[in-house]
Short mmCIF file of C-alpha atoms and ligand atoms in Angstrom, two decimals:
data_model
loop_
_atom_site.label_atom_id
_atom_site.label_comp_id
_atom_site.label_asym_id
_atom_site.label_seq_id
_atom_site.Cartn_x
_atom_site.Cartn_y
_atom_site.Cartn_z
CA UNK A 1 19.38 48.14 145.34
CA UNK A 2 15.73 49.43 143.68
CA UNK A 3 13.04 49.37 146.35
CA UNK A 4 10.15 47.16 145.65
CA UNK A 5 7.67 50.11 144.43
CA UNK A 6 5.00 47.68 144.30
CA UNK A 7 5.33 46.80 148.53
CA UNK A 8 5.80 50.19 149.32
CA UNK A 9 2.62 51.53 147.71
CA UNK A 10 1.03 48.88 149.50
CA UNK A 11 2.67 49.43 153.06
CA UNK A 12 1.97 53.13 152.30
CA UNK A 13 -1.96 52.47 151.19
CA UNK A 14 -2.84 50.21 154.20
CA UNK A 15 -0.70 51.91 157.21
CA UNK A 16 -1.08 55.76 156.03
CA UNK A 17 -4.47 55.93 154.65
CA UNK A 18 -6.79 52.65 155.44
CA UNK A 19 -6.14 52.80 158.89
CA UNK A 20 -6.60 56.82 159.33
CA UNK A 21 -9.73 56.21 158.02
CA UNK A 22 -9.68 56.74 153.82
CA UNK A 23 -12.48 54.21 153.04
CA UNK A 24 -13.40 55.12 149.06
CA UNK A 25 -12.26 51.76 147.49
CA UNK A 26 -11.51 53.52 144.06
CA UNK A 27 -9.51 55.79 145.96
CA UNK A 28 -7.61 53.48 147.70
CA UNK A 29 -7.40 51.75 144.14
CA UNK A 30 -5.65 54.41 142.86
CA UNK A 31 -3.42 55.51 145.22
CA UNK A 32 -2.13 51.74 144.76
CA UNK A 33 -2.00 52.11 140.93
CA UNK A 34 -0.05 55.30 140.37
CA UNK A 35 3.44 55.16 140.45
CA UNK A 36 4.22 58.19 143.28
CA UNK A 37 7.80 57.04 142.82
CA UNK A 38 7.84 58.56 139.02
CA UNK A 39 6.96 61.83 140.38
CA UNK A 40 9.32 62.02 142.77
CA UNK A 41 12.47 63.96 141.95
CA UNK A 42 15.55 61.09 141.44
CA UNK A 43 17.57 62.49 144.09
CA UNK A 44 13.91 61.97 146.50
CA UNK A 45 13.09 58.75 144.99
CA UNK A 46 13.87 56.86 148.28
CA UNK A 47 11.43 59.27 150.29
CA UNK A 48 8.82 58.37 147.28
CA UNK A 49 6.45 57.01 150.12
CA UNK A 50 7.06 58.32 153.12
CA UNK A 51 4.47 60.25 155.51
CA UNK A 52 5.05 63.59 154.90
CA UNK A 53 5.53 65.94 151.73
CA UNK A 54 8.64 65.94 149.39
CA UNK A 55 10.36 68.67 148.09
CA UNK A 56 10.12 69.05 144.19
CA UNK A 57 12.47 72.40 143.82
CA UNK A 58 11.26 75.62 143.30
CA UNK A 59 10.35 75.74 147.39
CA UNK A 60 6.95 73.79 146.47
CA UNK A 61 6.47 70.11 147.33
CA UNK A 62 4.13 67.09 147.00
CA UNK A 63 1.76 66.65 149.56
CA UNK A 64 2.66 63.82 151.29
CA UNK A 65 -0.07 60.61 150.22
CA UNK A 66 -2.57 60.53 153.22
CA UNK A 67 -3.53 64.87 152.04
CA UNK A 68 -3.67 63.62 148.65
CA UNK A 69 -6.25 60.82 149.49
CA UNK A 70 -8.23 62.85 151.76
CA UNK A 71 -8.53 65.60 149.23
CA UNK A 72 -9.34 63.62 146.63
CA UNK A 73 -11.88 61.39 148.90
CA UNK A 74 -13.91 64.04 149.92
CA UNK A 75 -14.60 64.79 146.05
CA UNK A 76 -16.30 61.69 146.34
CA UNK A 77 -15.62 61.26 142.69
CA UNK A 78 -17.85 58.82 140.55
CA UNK A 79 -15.68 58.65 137.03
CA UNK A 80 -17.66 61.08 135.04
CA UNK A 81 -16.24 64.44 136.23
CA UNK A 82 -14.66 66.40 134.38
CA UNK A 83 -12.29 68.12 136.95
CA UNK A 84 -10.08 71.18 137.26
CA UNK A 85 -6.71 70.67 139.49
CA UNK A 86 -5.13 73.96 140.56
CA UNK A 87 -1.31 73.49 141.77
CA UNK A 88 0.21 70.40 139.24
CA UNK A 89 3.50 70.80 141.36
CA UNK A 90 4.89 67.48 140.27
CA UNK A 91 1.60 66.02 138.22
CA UNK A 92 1.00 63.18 141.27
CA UNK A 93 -2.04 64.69 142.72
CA UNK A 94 -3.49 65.29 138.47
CA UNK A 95 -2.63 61.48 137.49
CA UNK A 96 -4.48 60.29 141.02
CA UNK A 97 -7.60 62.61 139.63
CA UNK A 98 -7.09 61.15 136.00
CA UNK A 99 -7.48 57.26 137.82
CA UNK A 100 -10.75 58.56 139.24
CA UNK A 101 -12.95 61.14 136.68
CA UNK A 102 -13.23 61.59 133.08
CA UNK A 103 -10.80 64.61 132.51
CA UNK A 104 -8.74 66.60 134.45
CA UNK A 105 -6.99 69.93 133.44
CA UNK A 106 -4.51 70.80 135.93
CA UNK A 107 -3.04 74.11 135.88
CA UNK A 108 0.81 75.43 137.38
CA UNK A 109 1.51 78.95 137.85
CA UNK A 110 5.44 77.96 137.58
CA UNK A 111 6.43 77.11 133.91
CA UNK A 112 9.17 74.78 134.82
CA UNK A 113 7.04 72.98 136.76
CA UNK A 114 4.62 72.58 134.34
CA UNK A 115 6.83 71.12 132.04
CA UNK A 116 7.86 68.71 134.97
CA UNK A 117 4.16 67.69 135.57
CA UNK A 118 3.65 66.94 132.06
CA UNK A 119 7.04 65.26 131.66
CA UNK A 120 5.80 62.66 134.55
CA UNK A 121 2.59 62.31 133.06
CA UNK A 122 3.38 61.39 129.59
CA UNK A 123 6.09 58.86 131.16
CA UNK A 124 3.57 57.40 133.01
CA UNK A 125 0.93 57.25 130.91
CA UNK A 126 -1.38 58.99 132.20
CA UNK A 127 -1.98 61.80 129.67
CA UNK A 128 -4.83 60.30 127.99
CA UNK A 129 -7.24 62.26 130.07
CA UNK A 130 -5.07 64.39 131.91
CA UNK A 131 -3.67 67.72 130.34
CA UNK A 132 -1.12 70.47 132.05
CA UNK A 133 -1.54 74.09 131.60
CA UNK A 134 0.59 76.64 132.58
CA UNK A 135 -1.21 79.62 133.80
CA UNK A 136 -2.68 81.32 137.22
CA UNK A 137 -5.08 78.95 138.18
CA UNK A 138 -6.61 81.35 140.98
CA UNK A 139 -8.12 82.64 137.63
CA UNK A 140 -10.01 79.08 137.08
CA UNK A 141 -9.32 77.83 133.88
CA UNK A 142 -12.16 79.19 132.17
CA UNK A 143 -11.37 77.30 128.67
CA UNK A 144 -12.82 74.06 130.01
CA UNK A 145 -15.00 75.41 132.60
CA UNK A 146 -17.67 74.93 134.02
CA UNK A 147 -16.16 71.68 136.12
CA UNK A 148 -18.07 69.06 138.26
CA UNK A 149 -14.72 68.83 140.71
CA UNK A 150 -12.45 71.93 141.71
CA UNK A 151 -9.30 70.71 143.99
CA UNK A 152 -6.77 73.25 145.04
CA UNK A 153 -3.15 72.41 146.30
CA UNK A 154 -2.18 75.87 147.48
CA UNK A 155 -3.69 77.79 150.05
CA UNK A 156 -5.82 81.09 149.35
CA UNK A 157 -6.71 83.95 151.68
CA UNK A 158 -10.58 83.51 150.33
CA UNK A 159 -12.14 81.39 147.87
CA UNK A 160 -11.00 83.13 144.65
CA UNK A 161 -14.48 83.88 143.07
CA UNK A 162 -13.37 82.34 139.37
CA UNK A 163 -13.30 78.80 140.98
CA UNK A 164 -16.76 79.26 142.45
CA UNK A 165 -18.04 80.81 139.01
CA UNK A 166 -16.67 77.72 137.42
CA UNK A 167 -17.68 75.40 139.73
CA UNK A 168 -21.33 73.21 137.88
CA UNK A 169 -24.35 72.47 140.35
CA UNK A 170 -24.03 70.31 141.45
CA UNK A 171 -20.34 70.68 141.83
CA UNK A 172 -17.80 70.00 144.91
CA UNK A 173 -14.31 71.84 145.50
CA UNK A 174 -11.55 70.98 148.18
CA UNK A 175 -9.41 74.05 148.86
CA UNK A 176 -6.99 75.24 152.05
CA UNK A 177 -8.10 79.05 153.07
CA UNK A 178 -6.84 80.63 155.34
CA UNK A 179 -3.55 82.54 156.96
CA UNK A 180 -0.27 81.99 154.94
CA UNK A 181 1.29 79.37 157.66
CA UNK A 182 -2.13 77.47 158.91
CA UNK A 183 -5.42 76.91 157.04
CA UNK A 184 -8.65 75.18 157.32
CA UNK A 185 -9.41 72.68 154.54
CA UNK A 186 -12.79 73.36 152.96
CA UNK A 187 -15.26 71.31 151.22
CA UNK A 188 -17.43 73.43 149.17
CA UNK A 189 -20.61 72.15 147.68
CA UNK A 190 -23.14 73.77 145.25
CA UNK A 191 -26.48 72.31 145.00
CA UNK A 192 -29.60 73.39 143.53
CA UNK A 193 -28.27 76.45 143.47
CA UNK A 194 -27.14 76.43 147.08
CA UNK A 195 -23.64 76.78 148.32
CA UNK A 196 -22.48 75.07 151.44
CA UNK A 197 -18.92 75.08 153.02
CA UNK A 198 -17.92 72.63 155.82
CA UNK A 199 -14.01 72.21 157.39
CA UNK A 200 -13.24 69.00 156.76
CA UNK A 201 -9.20 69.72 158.65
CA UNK A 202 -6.90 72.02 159.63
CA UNK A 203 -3.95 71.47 157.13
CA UNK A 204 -0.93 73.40 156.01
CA UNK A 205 -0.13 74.55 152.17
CA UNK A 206 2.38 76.70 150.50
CA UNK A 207 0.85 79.48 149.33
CA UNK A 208 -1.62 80.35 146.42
CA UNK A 209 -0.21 82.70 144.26
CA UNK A 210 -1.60 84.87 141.10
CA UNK A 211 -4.54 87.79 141.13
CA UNK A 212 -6.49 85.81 143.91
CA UNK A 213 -3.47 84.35 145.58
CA UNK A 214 -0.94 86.09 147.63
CA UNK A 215 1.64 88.59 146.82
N1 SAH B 301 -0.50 68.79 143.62
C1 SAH B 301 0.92 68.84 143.46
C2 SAH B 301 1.63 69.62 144.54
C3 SAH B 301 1.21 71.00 144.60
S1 SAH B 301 2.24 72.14 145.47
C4 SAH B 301 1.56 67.47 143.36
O1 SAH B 301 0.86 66.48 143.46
O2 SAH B 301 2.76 67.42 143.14
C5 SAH B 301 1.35 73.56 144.98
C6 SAH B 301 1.59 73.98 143.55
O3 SAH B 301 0.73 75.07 143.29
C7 SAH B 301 3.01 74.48 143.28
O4 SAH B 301 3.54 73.76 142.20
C8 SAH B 301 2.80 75.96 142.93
O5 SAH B 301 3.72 76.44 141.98
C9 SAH B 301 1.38 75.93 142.40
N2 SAH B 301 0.67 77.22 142.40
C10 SAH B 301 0.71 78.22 143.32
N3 SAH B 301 -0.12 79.21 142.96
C11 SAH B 301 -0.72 78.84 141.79
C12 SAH B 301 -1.67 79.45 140.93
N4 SAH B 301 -2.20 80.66 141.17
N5 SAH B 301 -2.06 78.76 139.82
C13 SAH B 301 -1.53 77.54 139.54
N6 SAH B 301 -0.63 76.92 140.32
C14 SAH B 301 -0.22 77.56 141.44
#
């Protein structure tokens, strides 16, 4: 029998992330609108909306939905950004940026997974404003740069100096630093030529990898 998708992302939207607290209606919008279950490897599908993160090989995984929302609330995007992703992993968190802001680049350090993340993005349709890179996105993507919106799914021992270099003002960035097994979440604001940092969680990542990542 095929799950009802539809119900699911509902159930999921209202019991994971209304009622812990994510209030951004366009959020909310498009974590109802984007097909998780198409990112999901088919051997996973059935997981597609549980609470927690799902493998997608190469020992990396999604986050499971309620991170995704959070990160992508606190970006409090508008729909004019043009925004750099670092970690496409499967492409879920990229197409959820793409619902939300102008452009997104999103860049993978793993080639295969690249492919993957652009595979589930042209299937879905959501390539129009949403391209895949592969490259070591602890380097930025300076091709595109500078960005309004920096989010970064893997976790870094510091800010890697690139992102902040390539970050506009005003310009926010949500990125996990910290130890390699526990990290606080940052949200990192630059305004009128000020930088600010605030914790918005404790959270856990795999790691960042690449020149500012670890070895
Ligand atoms: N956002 C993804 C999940 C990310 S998991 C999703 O929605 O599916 C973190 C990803 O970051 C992994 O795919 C990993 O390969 C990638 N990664 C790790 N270090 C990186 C780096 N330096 N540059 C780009 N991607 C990196």
């Amino acid at each position: 029998m095929i799950p009802d998708w539809p119900s699911e992302r509902k159930a999921m939207t209202e019991q994971q992330l209304r009622r812990r607290g994510i209030r951004d209606p366009r959020v909310l919008g498009a974590m109802l609108e984007i097909p998780r279950e198409e990112f999901v490897p088919p051997e996973s599908r059935v997981c597609s909306y549980g609470d927690e993160p799902v493998s997608i090989g190469y020992g990396q995984t999604i986050s499971q939905p309620y991170i995704t929302a959070f990160m992508v609330e606190l970006l409090e995007l508008q729909g004019d950004e043009a925004v750099l992703d670092v970690g496409a992993g499967s492409g879920y968190h990229a197409a959820v940026l793409g619902a939300l802001a102008a452009s997104v680049v999103s860049v993978e350090i793993l080639p295969a997974l690249a492919a993957v993340a652009e595979s589930n993005l042209t299937r879905t349709g959501r390539h129009r404003n949403v391209t895949v890179v592969a490259g070591d996105g602890s380097r930025g993507w300076p091709g595109r740069a500078p960005y309004d919106a920096i989010s970064v799914a893997a976790a870094a021992p510091d800010v890697p100096p690139a992102l902040l270099e390539q970050l506009k003002d005003p310009g926010r960035m949500v990125i996990p630093v910290g130890a390699r097994t526990d990290q606080e979440l940052l949200v990192i604001t630059r305004k009128e030529g000020r930088i600010e940092s605030r914790v918005a969680t404790y959270c856990r990542f795999v790691p960042l990898r690449g020149e500012r990542g670890w070895r």
